[in-house]
Tab-separated table of C-alpha atoms and ligand atoms in Angstrom:
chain	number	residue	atom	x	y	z
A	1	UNK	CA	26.973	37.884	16.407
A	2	UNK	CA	27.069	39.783	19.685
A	3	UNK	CA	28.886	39.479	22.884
A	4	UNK	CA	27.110	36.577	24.280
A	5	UNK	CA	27.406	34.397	21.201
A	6	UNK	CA	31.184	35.020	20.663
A	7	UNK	CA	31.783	34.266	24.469
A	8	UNK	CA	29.749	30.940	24.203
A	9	UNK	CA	31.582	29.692	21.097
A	10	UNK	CA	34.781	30.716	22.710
A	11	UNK	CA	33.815	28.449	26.064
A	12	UNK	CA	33.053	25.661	24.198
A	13	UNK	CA	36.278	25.880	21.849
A	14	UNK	CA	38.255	26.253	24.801
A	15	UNK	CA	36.886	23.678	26.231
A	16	UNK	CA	36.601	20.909	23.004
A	17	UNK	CA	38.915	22.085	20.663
A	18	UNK	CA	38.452	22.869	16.978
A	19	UNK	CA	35.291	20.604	15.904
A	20	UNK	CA	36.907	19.363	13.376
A	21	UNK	CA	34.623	18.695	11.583
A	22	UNK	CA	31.778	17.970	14.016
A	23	UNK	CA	31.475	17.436	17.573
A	24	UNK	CA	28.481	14.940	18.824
A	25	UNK	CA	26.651	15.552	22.058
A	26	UNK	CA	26.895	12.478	23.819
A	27	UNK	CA	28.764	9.777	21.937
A	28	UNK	CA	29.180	5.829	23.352
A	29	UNK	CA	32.425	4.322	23.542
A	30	UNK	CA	33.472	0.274	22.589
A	31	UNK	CA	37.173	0.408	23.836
A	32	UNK	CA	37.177	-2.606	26.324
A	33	UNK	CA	35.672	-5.880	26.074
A	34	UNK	CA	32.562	-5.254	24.011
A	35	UNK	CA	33.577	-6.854	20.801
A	36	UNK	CA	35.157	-9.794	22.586
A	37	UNK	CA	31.458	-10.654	24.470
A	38	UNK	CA	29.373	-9.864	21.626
A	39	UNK	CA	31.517	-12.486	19.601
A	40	UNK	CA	30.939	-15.003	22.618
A	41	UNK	CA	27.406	-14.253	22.705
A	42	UNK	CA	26.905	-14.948	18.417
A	43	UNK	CA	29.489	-18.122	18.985
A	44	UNK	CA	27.002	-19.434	21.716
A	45	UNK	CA	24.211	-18.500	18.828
A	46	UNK	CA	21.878	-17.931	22.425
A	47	UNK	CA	21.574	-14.145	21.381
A	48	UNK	CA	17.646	-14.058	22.344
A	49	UNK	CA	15.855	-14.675	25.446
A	50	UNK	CA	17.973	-16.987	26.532
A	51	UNK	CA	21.835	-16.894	27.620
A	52	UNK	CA	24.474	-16.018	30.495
A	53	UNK	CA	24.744	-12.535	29.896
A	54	UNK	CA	21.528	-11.168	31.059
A	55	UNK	CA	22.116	-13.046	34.549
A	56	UNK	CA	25.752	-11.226	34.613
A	57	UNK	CA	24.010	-7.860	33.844
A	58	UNK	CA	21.455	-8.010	36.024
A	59	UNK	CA	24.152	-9.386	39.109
A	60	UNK	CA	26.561	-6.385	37.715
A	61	UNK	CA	23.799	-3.846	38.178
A	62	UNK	CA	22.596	-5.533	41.537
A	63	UNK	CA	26.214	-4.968	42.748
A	64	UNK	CA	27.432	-1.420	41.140
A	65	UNK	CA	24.065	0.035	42.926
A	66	UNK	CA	23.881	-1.733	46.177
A	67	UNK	CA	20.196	-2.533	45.298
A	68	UNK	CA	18.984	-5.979	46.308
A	69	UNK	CA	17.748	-6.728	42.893
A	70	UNK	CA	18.240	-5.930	39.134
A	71	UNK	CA	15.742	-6.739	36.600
A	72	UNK	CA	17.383	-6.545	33.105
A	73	UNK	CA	14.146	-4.968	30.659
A	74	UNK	CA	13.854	-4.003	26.697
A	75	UNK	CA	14.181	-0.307	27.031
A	76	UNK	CA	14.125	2.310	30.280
A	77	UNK	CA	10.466	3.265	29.111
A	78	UNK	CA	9.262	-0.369	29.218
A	79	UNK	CA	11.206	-0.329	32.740
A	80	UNK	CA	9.443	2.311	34.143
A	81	UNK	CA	6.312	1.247	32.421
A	82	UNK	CA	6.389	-1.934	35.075
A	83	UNK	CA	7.926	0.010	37.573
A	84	UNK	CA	4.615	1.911	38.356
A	85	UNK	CA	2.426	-1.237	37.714
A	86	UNK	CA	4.230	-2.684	40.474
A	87	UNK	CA	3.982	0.451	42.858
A	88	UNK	CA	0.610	0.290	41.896
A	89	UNK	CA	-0.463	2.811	40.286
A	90	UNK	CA	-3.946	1.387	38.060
A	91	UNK	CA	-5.868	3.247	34.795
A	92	UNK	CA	-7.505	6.693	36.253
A	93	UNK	CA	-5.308	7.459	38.606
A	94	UNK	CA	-2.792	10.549	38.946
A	95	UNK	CA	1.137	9.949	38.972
A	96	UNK	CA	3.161	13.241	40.239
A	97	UNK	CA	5.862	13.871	37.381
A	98	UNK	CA	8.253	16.560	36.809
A	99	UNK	CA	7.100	18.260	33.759
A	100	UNK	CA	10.811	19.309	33.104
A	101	UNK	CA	12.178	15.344	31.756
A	102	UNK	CA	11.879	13.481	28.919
A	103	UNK	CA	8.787	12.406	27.215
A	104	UNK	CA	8.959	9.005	28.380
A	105	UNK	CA	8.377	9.883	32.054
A	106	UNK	CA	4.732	10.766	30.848
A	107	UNK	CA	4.625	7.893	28.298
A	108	UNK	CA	4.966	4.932	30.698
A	109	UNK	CA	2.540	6.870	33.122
A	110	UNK	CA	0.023	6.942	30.466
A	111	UNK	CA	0.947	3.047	29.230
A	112	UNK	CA	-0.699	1.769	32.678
A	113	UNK	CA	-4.133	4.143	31.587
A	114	UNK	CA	-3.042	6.725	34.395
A	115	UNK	CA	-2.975	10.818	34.078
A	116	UNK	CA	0.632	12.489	34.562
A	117	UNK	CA	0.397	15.316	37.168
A	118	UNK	CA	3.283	18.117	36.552
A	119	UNK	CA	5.419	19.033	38.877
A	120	UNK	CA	7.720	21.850	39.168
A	121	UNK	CA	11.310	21.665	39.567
A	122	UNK	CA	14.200	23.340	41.743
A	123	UNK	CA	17.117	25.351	40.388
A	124	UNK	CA	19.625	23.119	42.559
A	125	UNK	CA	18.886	19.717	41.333
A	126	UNK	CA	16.848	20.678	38.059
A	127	UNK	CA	14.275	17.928	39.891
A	128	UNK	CA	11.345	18.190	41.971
A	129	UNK	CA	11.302	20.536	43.985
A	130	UNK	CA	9.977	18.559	47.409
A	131	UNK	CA	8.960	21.676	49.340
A	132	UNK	CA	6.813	23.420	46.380
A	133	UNK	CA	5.470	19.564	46.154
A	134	UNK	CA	4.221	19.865	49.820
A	135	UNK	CA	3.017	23.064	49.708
A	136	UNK	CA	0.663	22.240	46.533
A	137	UNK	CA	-0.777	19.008	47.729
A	138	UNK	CA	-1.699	20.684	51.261
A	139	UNK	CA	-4.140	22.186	48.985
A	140	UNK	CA	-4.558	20.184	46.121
A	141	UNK	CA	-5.086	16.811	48.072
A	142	UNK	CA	-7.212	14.556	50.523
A	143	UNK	CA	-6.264	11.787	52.419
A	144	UNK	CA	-9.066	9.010	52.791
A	145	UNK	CA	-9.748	5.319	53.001
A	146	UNK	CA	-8.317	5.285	49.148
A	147	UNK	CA	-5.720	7.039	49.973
A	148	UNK	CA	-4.617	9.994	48.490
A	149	UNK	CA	-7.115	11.858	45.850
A	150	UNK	CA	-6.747	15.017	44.111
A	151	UNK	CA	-9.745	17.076	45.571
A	152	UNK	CA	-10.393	18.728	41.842
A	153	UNK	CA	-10.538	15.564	39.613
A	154	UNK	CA	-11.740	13.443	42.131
A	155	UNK	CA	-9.092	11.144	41.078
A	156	UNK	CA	-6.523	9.151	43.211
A	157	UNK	CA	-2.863	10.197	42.899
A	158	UNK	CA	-1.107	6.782	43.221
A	159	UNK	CA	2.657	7.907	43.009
A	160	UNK	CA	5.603	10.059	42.913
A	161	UNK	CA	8.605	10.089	40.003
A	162	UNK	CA	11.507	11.880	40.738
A	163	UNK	CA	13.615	12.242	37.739
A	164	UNK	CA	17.187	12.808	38.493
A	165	UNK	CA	17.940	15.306	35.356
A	166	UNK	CA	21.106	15.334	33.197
A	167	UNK	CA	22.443	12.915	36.331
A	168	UNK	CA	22.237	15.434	39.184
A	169	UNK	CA	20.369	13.862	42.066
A	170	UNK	CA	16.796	15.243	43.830
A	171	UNK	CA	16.456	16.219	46.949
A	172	UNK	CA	15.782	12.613	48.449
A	173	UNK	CA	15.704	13.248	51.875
A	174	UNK	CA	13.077	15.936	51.486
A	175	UNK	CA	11.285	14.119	48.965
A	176	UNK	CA	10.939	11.408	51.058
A	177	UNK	CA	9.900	13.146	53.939
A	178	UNK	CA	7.139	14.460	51.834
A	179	UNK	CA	6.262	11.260	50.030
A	180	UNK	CA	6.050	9.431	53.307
A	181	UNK	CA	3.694	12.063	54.672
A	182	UNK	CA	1.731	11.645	52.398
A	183	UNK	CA	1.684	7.900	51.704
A	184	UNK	CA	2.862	7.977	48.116
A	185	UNK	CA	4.939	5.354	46.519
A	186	UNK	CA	8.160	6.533	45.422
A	187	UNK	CA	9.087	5.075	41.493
A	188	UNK	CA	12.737	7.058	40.602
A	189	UNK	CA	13.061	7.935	36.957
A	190	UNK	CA	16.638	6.913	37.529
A	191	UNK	CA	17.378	6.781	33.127
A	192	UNK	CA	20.062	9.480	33.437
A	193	UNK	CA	21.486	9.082	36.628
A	194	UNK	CA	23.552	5.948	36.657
A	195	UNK	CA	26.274	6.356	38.638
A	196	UNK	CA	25.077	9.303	40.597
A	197	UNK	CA	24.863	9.215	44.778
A	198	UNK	CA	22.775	11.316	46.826
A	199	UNK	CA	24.401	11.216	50.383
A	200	UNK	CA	26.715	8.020	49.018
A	201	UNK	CA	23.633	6.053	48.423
A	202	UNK	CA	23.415	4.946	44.768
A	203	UNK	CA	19.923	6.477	42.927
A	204	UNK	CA	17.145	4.641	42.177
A	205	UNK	CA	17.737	2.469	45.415
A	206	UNK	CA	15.401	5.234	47.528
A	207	UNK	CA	12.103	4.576	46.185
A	208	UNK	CA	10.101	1.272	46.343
A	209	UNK	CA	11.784	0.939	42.595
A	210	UNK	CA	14.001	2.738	40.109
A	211	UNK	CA	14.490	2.304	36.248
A	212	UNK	CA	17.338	2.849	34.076
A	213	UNK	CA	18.431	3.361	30.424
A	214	UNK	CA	20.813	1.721	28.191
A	215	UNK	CA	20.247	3.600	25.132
A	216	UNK	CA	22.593	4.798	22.796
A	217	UNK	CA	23.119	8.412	24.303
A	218	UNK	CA	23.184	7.348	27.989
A	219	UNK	CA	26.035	6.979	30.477
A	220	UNK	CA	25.991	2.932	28.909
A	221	UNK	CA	24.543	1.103	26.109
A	222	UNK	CA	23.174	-1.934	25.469
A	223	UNK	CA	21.893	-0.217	22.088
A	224	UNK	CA	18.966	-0.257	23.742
A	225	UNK	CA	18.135	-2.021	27.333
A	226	UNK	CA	16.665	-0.669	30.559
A	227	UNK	CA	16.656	-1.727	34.237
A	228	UNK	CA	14.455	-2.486	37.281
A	229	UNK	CA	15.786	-1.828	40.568
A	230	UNK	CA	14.332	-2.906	43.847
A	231	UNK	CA	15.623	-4.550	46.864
A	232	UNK	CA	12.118	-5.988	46.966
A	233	UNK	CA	12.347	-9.928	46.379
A	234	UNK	CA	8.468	-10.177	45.443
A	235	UNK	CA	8.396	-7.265	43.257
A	236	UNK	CA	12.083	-8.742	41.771
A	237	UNK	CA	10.058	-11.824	40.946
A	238	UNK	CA	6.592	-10.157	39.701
A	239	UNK	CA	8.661	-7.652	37.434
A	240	UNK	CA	11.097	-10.618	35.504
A	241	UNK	CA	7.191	-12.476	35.740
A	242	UNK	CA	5.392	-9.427	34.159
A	243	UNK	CA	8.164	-8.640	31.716
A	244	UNK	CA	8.718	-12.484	30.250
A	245	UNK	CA	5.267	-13.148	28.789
A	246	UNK	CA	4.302	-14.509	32.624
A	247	UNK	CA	5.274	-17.512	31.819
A	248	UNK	CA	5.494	-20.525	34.872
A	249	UNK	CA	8.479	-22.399	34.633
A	250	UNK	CA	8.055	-25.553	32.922
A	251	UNK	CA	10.160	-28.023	30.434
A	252	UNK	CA	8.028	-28.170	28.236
A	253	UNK	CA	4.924	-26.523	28.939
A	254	UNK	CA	3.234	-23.160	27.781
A	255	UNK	CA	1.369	-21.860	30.585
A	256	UNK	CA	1.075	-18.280	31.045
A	257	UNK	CA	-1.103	-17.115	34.267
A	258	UNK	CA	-1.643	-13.388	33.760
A	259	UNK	CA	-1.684	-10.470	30.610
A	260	UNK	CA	1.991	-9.743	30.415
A	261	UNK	CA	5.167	-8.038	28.022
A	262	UNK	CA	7.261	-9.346	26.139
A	263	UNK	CA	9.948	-6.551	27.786
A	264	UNK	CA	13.005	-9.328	27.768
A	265	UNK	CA	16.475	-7.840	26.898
A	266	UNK	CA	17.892	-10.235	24.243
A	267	UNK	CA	21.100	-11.741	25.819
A	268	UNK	CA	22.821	-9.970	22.712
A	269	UNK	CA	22.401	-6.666	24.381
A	270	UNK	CA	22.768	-8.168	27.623
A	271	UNK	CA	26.590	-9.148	26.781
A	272	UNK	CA	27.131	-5.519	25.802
A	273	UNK	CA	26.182	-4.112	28.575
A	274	UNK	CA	28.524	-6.180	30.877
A	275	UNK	CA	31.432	-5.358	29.183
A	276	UNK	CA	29.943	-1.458	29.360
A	277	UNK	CA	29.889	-2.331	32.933
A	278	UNK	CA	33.634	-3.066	33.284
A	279	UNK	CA	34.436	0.103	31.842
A	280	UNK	CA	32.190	2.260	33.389
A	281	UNK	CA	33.966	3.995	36.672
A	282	UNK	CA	36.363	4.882	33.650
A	283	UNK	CA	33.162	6.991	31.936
A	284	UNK	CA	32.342	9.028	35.269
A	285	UNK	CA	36.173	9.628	36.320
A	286	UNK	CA	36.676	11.341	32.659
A	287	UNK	CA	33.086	12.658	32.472
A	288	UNK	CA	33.695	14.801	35.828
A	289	UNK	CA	36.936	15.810	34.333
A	290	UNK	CA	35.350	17.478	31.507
A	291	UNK	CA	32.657	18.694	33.704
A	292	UNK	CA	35.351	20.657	35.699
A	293	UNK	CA	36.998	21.845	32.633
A	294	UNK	CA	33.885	23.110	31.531
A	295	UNK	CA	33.321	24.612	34.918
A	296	UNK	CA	36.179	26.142	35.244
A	297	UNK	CA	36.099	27.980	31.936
A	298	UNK	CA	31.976	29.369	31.922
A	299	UNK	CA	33.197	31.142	35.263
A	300	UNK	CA	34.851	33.324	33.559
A	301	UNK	CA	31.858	33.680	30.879
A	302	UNK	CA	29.497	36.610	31.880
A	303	UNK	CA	26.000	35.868	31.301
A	304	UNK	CA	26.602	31.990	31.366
A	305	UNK	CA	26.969	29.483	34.555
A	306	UNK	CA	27.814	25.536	34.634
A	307	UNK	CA	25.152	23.621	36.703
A	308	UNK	CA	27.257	21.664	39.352
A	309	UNK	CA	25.989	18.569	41.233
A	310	UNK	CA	24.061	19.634	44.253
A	311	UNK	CA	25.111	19.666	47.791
A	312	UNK	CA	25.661	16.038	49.467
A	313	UNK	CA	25.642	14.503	45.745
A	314	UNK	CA	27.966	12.958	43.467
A	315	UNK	CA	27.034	13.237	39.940
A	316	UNK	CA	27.550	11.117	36.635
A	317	UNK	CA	27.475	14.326	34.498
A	318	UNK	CA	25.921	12.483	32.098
A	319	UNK	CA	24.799	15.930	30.140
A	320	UNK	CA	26.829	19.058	31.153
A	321	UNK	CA	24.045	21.745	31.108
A	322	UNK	CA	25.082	25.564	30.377
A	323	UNK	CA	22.583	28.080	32.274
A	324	UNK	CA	21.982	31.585	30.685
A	325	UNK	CA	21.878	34.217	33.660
A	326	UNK	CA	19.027	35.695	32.347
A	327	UNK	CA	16.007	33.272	30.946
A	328	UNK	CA	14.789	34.098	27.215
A	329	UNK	CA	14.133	31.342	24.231
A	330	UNK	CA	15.116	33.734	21.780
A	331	UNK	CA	18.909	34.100	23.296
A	332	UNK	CA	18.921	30.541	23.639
A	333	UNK	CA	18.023	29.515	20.220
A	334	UNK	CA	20.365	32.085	19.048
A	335	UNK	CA	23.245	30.367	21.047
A	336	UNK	CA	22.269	27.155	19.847
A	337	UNK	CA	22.524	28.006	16.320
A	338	UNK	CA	26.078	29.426	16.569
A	339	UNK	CA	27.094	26.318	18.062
A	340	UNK	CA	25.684	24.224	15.557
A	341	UNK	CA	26.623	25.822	13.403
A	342	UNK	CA	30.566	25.877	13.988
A	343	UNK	CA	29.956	22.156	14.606
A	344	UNK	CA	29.569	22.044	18.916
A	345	UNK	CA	26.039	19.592	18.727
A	346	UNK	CA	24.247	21.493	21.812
A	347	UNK	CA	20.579	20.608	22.622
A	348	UNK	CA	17.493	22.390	24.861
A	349	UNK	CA	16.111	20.800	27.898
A	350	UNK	CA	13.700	19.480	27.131
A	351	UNK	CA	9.855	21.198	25.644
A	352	UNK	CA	7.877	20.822	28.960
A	353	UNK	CA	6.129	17.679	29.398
A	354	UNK	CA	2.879	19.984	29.889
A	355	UNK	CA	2.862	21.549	26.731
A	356	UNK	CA	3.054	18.381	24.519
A	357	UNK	CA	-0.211	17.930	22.450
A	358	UNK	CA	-1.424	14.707	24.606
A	359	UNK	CA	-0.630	16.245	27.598
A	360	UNK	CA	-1.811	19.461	27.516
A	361	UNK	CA	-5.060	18.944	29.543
A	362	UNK	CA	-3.660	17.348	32.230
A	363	UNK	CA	-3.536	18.526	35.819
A	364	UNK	CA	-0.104	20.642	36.820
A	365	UNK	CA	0.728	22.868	39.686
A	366	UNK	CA	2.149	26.130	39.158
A	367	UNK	CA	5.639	25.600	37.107
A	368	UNK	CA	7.619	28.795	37.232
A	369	UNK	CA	10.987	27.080	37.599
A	370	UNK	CA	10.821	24.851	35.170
A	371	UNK	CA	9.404	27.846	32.914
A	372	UNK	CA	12.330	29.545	33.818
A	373	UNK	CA	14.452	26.684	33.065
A	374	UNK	CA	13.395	25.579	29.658
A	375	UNK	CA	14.160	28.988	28.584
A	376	UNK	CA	17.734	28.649	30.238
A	377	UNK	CA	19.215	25.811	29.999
A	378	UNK	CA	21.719	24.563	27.138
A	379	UNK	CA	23.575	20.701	26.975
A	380	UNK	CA	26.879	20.617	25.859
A	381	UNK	CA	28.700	17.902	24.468
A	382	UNK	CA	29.103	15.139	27.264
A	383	UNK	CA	31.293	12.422	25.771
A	384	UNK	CA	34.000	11.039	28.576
A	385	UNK	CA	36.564	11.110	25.720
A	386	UNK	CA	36.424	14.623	25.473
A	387	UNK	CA	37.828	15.306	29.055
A	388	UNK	CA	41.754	16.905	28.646
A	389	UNK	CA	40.764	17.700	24.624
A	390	UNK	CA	41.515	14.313	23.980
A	391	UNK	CA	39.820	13.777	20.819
B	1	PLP	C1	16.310	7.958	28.373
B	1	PLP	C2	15.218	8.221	29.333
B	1	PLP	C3	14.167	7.294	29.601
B	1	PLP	C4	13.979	5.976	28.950
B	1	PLP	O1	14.551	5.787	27.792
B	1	PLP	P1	14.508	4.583	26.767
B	1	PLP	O2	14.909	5.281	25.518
B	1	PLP	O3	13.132	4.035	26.729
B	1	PLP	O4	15.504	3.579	27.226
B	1	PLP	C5	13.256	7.614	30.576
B	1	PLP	N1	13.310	8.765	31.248
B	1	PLP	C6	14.273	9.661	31.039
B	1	PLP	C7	14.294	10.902	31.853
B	1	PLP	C8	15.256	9.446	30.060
B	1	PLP	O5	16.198	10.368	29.847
């Protein structure tokens, strides 16, 4: 093992303890209420599409991030899925993604029959970077009747994800500047980043929608669940129409008026995410405690810096992300295995988006920073109940 390795395993000991034996990356936690509602919810036996709890989610959500309106959905794919239907965004068109996120970001792009377009990031934010973004449509773009086309494909781009990685928040204010300039719908990946402000404002309340996650590794669970956000009141209505079968209200009657999903979160889920709810400014207070420990110690680490939230931001820290000083895959698998290997569960960003089998012939700008990233960046175990070695 050289230097590098031994100062790595050191950080994260000093940092997590023995392993003893094994130390997860990113684990959920049931300590308040969630056994209690669940009960409720199988007592009520309405543990399906129909029940109180997905109402109380979906009012919890509303409030917690100051968007007008929270649409409670299956899964954050299926969420953004909808999302972009409702910005608008129709088969053969081009959606701007960051090719440095998770493969769903592509996945619910190519659900509506539209082409992800890569994007590269920023070493600040790890998002899109809004000024390389400008730069490359001024020549990759034309503005028309249609709106927006890219001048090579001939294709319309229809949108713009930002994906606020491991929780620390884009750019907004620049990448609104540029979206508006440009007349693009903004949809915000928002999967990672609840809890996370950009200028006090919550994320995901920027755009003309965001999406979140409830899955089993994310800030919350539902075991799996996902979120619209809007403070839209027609899309509100067209997404809980598009994602409940379309179905007109009626006693009695089946009448469904358009092609829809069946994208419901079963009230089961719904009850476990309220009771996540309750306990989650608990999460982010111990989750930014570990991110400081964590901080505090790679500073001393030559070779090896902490990302921090970006300026004017307030992150979740959902994944504390190690950066080696100098880029190179082999290092970084090399660090990964030690860890692993003495029990610390550490993961890559990411394989870019760009390089994935099905997405390999689609349009991208020049990427160097996210090149340079996915051959930096390490995660490091995340769970809030490993702030103050309190395992
Ligand atoms: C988790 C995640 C999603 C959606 O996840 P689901 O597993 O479908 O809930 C979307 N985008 C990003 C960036 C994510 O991390």
């Amino acid at each position: 093992m050289d230097k590098l390795e031994q100062d790595f395993l050191r950080g994260l000991q000093t940092v997590l303890g023995q392993p003893n034996p094994f130390v997860p990356l990113h684990e959920p936690e049931f300590m308040g209420n969630e056994w209690e509602l669940v009960k409720n919810c199988l007592d009520s036996t309405f543990v399906s599409s129909v029940g109180k709890y997905v109402d109380r989610f979906e009012v919890m959500l509303a409030e917690y991030t100051g968007a007008k309106y929270a649409v409670a959905v299956v899964n954050g794919t299926a969420a953004l899925h909808i999302a972009l239907l409702l910005a608008g965004v129709r088969p053969g068109d081009e959606v701007l993604i960051p090719t440095l996120s998770f493969v769903a970001t592509a996945n619910a792009v190519s659900h509506c029959g539209a082409i992800p377009h890569f994007i590269d990031s920023e070493f600040k934010t790890l998002g899109i970077d809004p000024h390389a973004l400008d730069d490359y449509l001024k020549q990759c773009s034309l503005s028309g009747s249609e709106g927006l086309t890219n001048r090579f494909t001939g294709r319309r781009i229809a949108a713009v994800v930002p994906m606020h990685t491991y929780g620390h928040p884009v750019d907004m204010a620049s990448l609104l500047d540029v979206a508006n300039r440009y007349h693009l719908p903004v949809v915000e990946d928002t999967a990672e980043s609840l809890g996370s402000r950009y200028q006090g404002q919550h994320t995901g309340t920027f755009g003309q929608l965001g999406t979140l996650s409830f899955n089993g590794n994310k800030v919350i669970t539902t075991g799996g669940g996902g979120a619209i956000l809007t403070n839209d009141a027609e899309l509100a209505r067209q997404a809980k129409h598009l994602t409940t079968t379309a179905k007109q209200p009626h006693r009695w009657e089946f009448f469904h008026d358009v092609v829809a999903w069946n994208y419901r979160l079963p009230n089961l889920n719904a009850a476990l995410g309220c009771a996540q709810m309750e306990r989650l400014s608990d999460f982010l207070g111990r989750k930014r405690l570990l991110a400081q420990q964590y901080q505090e110690v790679f500073r001393d680490i030559e070779g090896i810096g902490f990302v921090v939230e970006p300026a004017n931001s307030q992150s979740n820290y959902w994944l504390n992300t190690l950066q080696l000083r100098q880029p190179s895959l082999e290092m970084r698998d090399r660090l990964l295995t030690a860890a692993n290997d003495a029990g610390y569960q550490c993961r890559p960003t990411w394989t870019l988006l760009h390089k994935l089998p099905m997405y390999v012939d689609c349009p991208h700008a020049p990427l160097p920073v996210a090149e340079h990233l996915e051959a930096s960046l390490i995660n490091v175990p995340s769970s809030a109940k490993l702030a103050g070695g309190g395992r």
